[in-house]
XYZ file of C-alpha atoms in Angstrom:
363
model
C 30.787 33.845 -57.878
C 33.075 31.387 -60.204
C 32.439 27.848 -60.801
C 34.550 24.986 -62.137
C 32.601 21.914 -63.247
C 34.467 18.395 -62.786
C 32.944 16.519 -65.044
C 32.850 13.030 -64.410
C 29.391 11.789 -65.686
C 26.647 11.383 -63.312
C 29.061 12.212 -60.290
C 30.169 15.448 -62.034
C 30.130 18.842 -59.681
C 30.949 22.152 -59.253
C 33.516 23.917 -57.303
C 31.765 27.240 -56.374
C 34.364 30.462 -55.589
C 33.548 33.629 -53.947
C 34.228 35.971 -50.990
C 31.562 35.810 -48.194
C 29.353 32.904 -49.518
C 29.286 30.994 -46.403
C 25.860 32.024 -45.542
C 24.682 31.296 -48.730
C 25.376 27.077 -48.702
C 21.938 26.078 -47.221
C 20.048 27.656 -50.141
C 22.382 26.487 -52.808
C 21.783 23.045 -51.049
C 17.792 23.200 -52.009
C 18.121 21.838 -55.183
C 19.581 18.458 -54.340
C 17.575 15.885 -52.913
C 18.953 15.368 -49.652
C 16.956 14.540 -46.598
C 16.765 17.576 -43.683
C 18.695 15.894 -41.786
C 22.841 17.035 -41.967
C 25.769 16.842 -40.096
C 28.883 19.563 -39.979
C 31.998 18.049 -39.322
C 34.819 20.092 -37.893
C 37.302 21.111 -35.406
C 37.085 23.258 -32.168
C 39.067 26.438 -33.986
C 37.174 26.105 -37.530
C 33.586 25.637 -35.709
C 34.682 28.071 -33.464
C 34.395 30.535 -36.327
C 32.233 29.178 -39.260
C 30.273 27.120 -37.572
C 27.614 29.080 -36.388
C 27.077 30.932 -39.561
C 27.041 27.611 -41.544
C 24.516 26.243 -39.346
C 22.350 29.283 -39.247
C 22.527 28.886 -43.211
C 21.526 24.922 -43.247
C 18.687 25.594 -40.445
C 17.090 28.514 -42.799
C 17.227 26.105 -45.625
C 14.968 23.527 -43.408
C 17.778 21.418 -42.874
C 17.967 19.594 -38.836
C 21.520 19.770 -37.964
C 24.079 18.081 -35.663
C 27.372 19.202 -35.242
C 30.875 16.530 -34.975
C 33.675 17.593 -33.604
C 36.913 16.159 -33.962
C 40.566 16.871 -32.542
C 42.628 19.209 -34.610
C 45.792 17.694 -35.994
C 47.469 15.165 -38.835
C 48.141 13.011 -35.735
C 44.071 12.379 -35.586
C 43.383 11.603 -39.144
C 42.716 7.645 -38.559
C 39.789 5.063 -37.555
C 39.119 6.365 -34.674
C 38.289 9.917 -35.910
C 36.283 7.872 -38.173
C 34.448 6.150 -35.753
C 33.271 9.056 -34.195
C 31.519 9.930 -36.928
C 29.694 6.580 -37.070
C 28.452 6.613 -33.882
C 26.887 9.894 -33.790
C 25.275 9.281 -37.235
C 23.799 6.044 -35.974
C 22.606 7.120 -32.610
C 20.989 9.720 -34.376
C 19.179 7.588 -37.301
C 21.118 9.049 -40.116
C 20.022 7.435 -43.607
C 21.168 7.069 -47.114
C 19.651 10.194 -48.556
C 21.335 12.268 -45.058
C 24.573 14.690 -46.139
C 27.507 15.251 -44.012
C 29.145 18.361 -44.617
C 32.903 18.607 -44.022
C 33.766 22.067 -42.386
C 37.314 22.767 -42.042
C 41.106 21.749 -43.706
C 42.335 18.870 -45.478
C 42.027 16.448 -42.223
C 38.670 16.945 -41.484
C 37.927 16.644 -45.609
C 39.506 13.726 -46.367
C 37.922 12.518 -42.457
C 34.486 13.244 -43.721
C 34.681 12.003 -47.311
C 36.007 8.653 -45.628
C 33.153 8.086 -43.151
C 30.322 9.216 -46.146
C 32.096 6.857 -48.337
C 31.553 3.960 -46.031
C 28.843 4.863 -43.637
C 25.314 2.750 -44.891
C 28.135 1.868 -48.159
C 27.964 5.536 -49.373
C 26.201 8.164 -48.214
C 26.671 12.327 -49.961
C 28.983 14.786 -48.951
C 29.580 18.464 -48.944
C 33.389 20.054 -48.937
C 33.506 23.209 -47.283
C 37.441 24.039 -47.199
C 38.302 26.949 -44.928
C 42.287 26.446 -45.389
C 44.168 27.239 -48.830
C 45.683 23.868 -49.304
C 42.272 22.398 -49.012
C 40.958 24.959 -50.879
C 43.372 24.179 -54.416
C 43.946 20.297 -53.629
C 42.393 18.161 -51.120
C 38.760 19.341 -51.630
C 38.669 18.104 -55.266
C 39.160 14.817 -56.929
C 37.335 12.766 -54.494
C 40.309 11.013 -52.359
C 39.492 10.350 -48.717
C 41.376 8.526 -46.227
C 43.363 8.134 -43.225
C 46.775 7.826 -41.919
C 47.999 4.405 -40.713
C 51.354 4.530 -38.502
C 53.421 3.039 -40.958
C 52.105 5.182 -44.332
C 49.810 8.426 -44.445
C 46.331 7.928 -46.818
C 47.025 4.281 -46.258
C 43.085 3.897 -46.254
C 40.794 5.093 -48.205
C 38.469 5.309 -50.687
C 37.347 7.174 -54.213
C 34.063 9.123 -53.088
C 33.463 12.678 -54.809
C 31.660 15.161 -52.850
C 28.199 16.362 -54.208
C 29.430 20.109 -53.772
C 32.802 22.195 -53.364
C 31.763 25.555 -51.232
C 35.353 27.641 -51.260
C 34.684 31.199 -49.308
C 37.897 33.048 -49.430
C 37.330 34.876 -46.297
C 37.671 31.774 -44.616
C 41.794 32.906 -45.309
C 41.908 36.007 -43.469
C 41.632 33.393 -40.294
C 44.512 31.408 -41.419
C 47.879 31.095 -39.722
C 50.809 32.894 -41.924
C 52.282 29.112 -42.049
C 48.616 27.163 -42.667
C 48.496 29.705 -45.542
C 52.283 29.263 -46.973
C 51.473 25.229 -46.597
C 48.559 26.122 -49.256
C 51.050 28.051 -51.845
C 53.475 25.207 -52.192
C 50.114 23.091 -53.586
C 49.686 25.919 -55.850
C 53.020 26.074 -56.599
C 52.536 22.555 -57.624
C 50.474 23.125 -60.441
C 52.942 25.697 -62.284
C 55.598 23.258 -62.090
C 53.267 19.774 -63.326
C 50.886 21.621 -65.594
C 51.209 25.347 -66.615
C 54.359 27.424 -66.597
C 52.698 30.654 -67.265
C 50.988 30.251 -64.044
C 54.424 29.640 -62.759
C 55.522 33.116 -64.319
C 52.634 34.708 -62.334
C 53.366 33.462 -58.974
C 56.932 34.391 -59.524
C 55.556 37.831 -60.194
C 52.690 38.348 -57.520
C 54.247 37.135 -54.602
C 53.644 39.734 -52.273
C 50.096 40.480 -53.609
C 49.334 36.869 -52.581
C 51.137 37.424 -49.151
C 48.658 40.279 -48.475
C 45.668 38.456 -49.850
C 45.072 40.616 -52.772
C 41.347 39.496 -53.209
C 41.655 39.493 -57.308
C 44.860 37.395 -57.411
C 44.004 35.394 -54.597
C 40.761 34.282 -56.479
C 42.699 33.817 -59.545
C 44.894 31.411 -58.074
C 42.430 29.127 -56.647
C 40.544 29.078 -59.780
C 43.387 28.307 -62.003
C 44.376 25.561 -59.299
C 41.063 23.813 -59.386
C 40.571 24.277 -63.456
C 43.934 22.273 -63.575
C 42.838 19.547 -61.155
C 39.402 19.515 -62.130
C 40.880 18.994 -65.683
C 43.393 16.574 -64.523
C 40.642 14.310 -62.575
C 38.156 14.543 -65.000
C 40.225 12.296 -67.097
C 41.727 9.942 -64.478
C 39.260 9.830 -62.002
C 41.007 7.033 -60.252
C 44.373 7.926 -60.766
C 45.293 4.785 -63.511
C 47.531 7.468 -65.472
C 47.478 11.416 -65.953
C 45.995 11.796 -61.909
C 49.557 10.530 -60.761
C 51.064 13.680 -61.723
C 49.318 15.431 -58.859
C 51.512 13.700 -56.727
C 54.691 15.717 -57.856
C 56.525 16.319 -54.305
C 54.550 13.535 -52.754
C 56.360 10.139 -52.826
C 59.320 12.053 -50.575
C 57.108 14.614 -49.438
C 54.865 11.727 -47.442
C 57.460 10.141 -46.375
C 59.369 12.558 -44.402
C 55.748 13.301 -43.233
C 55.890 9.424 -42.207
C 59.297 9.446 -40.950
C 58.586 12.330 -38.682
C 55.652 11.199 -36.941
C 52.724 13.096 -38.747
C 53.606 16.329 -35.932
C 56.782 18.190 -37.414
C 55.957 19.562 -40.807
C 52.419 20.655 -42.130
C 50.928 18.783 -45.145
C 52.304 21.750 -47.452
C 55.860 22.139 -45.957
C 57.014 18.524 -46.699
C 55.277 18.564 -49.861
C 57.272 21.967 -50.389
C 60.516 20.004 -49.459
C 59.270 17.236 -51.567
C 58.943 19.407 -54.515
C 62.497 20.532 -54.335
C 63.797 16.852 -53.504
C 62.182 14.952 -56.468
C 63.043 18.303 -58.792
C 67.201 17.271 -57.664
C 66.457 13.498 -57.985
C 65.002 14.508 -61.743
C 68.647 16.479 -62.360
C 70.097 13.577 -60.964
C 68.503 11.106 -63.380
C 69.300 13.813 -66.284
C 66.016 14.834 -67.023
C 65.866 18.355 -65.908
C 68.264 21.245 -65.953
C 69.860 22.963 -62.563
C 68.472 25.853 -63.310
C 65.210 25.093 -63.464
C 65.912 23.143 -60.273
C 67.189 26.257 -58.862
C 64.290 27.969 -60.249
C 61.647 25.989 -58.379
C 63.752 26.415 -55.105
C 63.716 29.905 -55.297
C 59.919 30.098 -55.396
C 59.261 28.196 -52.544
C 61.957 29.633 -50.512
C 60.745 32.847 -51.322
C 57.108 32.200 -50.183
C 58.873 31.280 -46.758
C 58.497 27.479 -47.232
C 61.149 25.143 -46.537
C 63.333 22.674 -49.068
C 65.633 20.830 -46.928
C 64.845 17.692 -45.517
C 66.122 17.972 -41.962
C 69.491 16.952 -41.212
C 68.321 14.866 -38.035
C 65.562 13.034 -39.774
C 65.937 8.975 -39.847
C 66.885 8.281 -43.175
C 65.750 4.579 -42.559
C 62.680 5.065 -41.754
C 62.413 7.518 -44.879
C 63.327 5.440 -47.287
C 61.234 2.773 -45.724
C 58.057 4.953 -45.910
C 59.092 5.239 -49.467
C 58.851 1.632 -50.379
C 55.138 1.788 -49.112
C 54.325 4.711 -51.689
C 50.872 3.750 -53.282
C 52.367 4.404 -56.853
C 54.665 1.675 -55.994
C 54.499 -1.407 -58.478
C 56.064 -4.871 -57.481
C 58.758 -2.955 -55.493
C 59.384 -0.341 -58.080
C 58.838 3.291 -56.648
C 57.572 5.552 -59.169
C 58.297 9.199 -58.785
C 56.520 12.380 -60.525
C 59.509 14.360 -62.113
C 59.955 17.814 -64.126
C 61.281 17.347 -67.564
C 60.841 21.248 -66.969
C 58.560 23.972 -65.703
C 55.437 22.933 -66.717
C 55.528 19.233 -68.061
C 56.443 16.861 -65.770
C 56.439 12.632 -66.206
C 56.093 9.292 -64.112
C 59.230 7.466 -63.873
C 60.173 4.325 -62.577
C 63.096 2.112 -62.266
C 65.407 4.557 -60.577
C 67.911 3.255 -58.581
C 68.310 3.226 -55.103
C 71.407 4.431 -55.442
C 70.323 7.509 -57.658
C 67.640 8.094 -55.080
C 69.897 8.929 -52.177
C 72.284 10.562 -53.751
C 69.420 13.319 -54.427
C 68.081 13.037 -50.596
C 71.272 13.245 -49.574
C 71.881 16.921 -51.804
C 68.717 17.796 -50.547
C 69.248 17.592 -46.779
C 68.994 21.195 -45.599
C 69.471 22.384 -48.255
């Protein structure tokens, strides 16, 4: 098994990495001092598989366990998912020193980590990511939230989870498309942080296409040891953390602009990626071939990097404005100086901003 520590004082963790450790979370779970009493929140497919095994684990490790479980979809990450989850943890007596344990993607994550971080004013919480993208991103850092209609992760909170649990065989379950959404995160990381990893995923595509076990491992790990890096200097995202949102500022947006329903979390992130990388050319930061570079990748990996010609470019650029890095107005985008070192720019014209959405429309 690997771990990654993200250290960050007395709410420092690990992120724990293996194949086939699902049974294995109750006992790992006997050294903190939770109460027995635990609730798994998922979704009918991901309970559908895991959850019997996890619970079997948590009941052998004394633990009395409920299960919560919520609609699959983007469309359902909001208050009233949230809710939910408070009304079953009332009726049911749940207390400060209780643990909910998120089973599932990046919805029911960031879900879960909401409701903990605001249920009784903070109770702990256990990620158990069973998609790739939650796997390298959403799991660790400690953002939670939920959509509002007009701007996704519009509320939340800073709560870190007591424990990361990442089973890799949790993949082999994955949609060919839930699993591409997860490269273009990983992709990420090359392209903000480390362009030797870049060089590797260039060269082991189709190992990672077939799950290789070895490279698939590697991946993760060097995905989390980046972000747990990243976080564990910027916990609260007042500098550094920002660069994990290369790809996001157009990336949520078209997300926003398209109703939360037409692109996974990973494909408009992966059309993000490409967008911001031509609005960087644009503002003469970054070469075309480099641009080109990063294109290739995640066209490669089957993701897409146009924004869609029908999308309303109105609403768009309106979803824009409400980007949380936003300062009086001022939209700051994450862009590539190159492969591998990226920076947070503001100031950048509206002007300069559609000419690059406009080059990247199906593109």
């Amino acid at each position: 098994m690997n771990k990654i520590r993200v250290e960050l004082g007395e709410r420092s963790y690990t992120i724990a990495l293996g194949s086939s450790i699902l049974k294995d979370l109750g006992k790992s779970l006997e050294r903190f001092d939770f109460s027995k009493k635990a609730a798994i929140v998922s979704n009918p497919t991901v309970y559908e598989l895991y959850g019997k095994k996890l619970k079997s684990s948590l009941e052998d490790a004394g633990f009395e366990i409920i299960e919560i479980i919520l609609p699959d979809g983007e469309e359902y990450k909001n208050l009233t998912s949230v809710e939910k989850i408070y009304e079953q943890l009332l009726k049911l007596r749940f207390d400060r020193r209780s643990v909910l344990i998120a089973l599932g993607g990046g919805v029911i994550g960031d879900i879960t980590g909401y409701a903990a971080s605001t249920y009784m004013r903070g109770i702990d919480f256990i990620q158990v990511p069973t998609t790739l993208l939650a796997q390298v991103d959403s799991s660790v850092g400690g953002k939670t939230g939920v959509n509002h209609a007009l701007g996704k992760n519009m509320i939340g909170t800073f709560w870190q989870p007591r424990l990361v649990w990442v089973d890799i065989s949790t993949l082999h379950s994955l949609s060919r498309r839930n699993f591409l959404a997860g490269i273009a995160e990983i992709v990420k990381y090359g392209i903000i942080w480390d362009s030797a990893f870049f060089d590797f995923l260039e060269k082991k595509r189709e190992t990672l296409l077939s799950l290789n076990p070895d490279d698939i491992i590697h991946v993760i790990k060097r995905s989390c040891e980046i972000k747990a890096d990243v976080v564990s200097r910027d916990e609260r995202e007042s500098g550094l953390r920002a660069i994990l949102n290369f790809g996001h500022t157009i990336g949520h947006a078209i997300e926003t602009a398209t109703g939360y329903t037409t692109f996974l979390h990973g494909e408009a992130i992966a059309i993000g990626m490409h967008a911001e990388a031509i609005l960087a050319h644009e503002a003469g930061l970054i070469g075309w071939d480099e641009v080109s570079r990063i294109q290739h990748l995640l066209k490669t990996f089957g993701l897409p990097t146009g924004i869609p010609s029908g999308i309303d470019l109105s609403a768009l650029f309106g979803a824009m404005k409400l980007d949380k890095k936003a300062v009086a107005g001022d939209v700051k985008f994450v862009l590539p100086e190159r492969i591998g070192r990226v920076r947070i720019q503001g100031n950048i014209s509206d002007k300069v901003v559609q000419q690059a959405v406009m080059k990247a429309l199906s593109t």
